[in-house]
PDB file of C-alpha atoms in Angstrom:
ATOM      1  CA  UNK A   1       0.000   0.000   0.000  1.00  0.00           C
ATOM      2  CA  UNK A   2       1.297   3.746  -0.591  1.00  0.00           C
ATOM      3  CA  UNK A   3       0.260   6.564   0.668  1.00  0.00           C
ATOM      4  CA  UNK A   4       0.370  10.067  -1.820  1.00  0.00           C
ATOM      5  CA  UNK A   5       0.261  13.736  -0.433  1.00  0.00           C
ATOM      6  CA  UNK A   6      -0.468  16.317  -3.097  1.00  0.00           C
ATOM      7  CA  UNK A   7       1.048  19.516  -2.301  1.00  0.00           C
ATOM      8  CA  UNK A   8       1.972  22.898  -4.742  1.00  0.00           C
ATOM      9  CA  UNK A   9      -1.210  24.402  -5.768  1.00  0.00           C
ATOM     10  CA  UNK A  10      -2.362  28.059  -5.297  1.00  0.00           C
ATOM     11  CA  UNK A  11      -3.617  30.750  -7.445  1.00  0.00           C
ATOM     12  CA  UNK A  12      -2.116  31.836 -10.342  1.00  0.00           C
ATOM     13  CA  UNK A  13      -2.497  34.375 -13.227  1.00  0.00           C
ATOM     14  CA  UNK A  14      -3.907  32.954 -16.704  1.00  0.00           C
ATOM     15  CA  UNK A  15      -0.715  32.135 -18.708  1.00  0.00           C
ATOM     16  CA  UNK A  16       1.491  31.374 -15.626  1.00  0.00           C
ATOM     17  CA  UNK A  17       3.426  27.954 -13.962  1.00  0.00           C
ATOM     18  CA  UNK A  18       3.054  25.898 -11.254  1.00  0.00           C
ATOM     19  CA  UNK A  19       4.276  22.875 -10.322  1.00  0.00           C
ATOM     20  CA  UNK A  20       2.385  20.447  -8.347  1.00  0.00           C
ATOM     21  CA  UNK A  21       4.439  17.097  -6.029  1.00  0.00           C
ATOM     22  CA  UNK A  22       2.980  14.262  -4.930  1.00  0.00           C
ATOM     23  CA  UNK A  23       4.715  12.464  -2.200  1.00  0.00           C
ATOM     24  CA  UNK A  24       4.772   9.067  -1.708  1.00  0.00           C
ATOM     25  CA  UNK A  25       5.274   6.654   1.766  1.00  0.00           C
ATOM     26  CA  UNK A  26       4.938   2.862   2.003  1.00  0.00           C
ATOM     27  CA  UNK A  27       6.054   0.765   0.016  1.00  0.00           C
ATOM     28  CA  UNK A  28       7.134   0.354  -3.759  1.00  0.00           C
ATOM     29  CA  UNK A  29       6.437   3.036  -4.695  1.00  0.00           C
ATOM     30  CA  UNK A  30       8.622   2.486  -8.061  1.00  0.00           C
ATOM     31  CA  UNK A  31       6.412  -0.277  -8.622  1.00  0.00           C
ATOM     32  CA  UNK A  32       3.232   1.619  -9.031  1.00  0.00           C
ATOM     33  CA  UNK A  33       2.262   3.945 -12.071  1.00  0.00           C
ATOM     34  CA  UNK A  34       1.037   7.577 -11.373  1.00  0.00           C
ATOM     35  CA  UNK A  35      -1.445   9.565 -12.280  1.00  0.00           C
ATOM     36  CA  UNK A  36      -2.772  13.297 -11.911  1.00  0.00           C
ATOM     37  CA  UNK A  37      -6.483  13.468 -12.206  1.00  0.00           C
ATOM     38  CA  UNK A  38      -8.237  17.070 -11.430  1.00  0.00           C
ATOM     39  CA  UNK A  39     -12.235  18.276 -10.611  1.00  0.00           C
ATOM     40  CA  UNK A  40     -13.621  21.142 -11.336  1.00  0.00           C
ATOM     41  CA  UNK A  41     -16.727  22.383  -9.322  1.00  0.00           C
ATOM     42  CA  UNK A  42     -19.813  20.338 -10.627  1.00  0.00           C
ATOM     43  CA  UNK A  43     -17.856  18.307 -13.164  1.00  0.00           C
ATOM     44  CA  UNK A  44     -16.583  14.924 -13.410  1.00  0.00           C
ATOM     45  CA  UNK A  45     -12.740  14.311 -11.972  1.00  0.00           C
ATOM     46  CA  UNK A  46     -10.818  14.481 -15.212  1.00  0.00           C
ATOM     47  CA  UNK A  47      -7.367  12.443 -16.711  1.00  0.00           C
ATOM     48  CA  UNK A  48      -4.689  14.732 -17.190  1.00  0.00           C
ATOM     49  CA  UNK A  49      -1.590  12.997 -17.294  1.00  0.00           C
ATOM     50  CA  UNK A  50      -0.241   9.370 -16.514  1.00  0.00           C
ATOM     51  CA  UNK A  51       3.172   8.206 -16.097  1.00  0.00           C
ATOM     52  CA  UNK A  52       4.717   4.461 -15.941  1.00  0.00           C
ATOM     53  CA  UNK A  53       6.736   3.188 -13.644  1.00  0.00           C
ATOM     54  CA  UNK A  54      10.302   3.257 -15.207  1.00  0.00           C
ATOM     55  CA  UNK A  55       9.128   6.867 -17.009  1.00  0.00           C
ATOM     56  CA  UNK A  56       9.522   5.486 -20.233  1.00  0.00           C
ATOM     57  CA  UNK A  57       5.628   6.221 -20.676  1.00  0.00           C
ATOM     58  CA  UNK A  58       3.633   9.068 -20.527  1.00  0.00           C
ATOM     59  CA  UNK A  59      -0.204  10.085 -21.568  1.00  0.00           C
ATOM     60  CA  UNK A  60      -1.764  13.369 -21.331  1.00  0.00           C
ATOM     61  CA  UNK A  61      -5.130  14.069 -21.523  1.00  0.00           C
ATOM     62  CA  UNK A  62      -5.861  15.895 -24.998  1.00  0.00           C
ATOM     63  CA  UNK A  63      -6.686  19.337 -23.296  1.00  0.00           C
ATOM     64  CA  UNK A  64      -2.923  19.203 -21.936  1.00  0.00           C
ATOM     65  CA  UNK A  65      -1.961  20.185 -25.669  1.00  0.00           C
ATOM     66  CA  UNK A  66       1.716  20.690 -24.755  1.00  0.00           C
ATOM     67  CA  UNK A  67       1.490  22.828 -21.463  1.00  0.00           C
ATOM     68  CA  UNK A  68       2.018  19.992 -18.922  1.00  0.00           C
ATOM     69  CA  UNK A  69       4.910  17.946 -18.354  1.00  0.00           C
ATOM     70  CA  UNK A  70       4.393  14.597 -15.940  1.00  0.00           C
ATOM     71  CA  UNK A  71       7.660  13.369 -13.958  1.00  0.00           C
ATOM     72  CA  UNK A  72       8.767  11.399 -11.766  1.00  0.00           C
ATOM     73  CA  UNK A  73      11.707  10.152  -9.224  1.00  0.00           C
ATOM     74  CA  UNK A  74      11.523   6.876  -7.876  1.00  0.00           C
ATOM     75  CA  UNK A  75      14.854   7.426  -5.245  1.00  0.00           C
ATOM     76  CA  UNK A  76      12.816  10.414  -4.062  1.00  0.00           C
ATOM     77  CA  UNK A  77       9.479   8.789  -3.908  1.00  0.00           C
ATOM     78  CA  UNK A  78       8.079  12.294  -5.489  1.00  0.00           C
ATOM     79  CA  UNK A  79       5.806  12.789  -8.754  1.00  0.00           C
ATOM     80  CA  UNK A  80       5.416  15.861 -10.258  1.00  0.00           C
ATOM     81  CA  UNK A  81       3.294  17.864 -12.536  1.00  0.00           C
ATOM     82  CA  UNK A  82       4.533  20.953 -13.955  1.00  0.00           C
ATOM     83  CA  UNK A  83       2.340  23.498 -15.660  1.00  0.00           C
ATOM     84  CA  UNK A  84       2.732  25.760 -17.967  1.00  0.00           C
ATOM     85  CA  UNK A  85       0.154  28.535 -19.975  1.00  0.00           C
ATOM     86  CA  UNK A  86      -2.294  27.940 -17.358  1.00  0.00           C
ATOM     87  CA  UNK A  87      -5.549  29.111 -18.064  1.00  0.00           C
ATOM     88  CA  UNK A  88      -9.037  29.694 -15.718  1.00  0.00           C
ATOM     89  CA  UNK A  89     -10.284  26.435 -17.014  1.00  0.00           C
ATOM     90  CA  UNK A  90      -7.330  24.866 -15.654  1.00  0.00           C
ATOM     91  CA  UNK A  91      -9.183  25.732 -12.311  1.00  0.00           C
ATOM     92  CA  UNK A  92      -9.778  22.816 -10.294  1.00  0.00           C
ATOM     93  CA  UNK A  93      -8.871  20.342  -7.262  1.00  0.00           C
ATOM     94  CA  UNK A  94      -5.710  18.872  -8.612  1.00  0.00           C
ATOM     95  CA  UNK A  95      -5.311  14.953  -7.250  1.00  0.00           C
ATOM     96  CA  UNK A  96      -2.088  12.878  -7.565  1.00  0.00           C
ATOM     97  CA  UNK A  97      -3.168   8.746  -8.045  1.00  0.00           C
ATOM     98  CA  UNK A  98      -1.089   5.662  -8.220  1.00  0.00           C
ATOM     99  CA  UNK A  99      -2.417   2.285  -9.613  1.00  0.00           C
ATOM    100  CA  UNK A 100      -0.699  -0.583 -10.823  1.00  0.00           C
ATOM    101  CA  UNK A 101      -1.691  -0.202 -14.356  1.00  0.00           C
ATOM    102  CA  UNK A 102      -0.530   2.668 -16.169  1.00  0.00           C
ATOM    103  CA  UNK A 103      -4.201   4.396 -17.747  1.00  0.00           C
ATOM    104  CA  UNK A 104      -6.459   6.656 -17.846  1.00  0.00           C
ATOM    105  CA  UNK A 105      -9.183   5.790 -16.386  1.00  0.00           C
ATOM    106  CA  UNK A 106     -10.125   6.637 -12.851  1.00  0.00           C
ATOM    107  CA  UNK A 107     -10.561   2.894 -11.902  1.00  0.00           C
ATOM    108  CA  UNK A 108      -6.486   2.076 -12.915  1.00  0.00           C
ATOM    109  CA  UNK A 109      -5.837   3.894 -10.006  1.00  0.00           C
ATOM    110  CA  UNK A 110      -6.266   2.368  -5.824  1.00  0.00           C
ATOM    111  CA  UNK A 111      -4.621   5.212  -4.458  1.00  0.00           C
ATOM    112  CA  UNK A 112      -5.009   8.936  -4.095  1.00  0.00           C
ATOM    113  CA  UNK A 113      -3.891  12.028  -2.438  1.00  0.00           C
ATOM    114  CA  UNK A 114      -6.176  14.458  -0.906  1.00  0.00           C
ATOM    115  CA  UNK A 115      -6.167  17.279  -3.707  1.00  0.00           C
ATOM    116  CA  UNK A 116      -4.510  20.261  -3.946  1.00  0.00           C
ATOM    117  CA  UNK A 117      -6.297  23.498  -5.251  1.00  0.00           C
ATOM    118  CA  UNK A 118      -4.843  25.707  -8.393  1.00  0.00           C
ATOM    119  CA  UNK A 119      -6.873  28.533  -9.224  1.00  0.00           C
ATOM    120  CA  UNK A 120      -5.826  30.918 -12.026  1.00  0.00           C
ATOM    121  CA  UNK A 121      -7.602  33.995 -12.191  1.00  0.00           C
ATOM    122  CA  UNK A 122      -6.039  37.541 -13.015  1.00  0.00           C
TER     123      UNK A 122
END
């Protein structure tokens, strides 16, 4: 089992950075792929980007287009999303996910962090 702490959001201005972490404790944490999902107030938590285990693999959902980048470092136990061109649809609670399947579906992933906010707004 692993447990994920999301940490790094905020607000932002529309066509600024941040960079969201996702810490990981327990164990294996090499062995799991990782996720980012997000939720927006009254929608449906999202895909946004997917890594696999060795990084060799990545997936981004399609409104990503470019402005995200997923990473990862298995010594540190850390995942990270940075983000780039933000924009107020980016809005959302921001959730880090591991799974043993690398997808992109909500149900690859068993294990999730609590959220962490990003608002951009000017």
């Amino acid at each position: 089992q692993v447990q994920l702490v999301d940490s790094g959001g905020g607000l932002v201005q529309p066509g600024g950075s941040l960079t969201l972490s996702c810490a990981a404790s327990g164990r294996s944490f090499s062995g799991y792929a990782m996720g980012w999902f997000r939720q927006a107030p009254g929608k449906e938590r999202e895909f946004v980007a997917a890594i696999s285990r060795s990084s060799i693999y990545t997936y981004y959902g399609d409104f990503v287009k470019g402005r995200f980048t997923i990473s990862r470092d298995n010594a540190k136990n850390t995942v990270n999303l940075q983000m780039n061109s933000l924009k107020p649809e980016d809005t959302a609670v921001y959730y880090c996910a591991g799974g043993a399947t690398l997808g992109v579906s909500r149900r690859d992933y068993d294990y999730w962090g609590q959220g962490t906010q990003v608002t951009v707004s000017s």
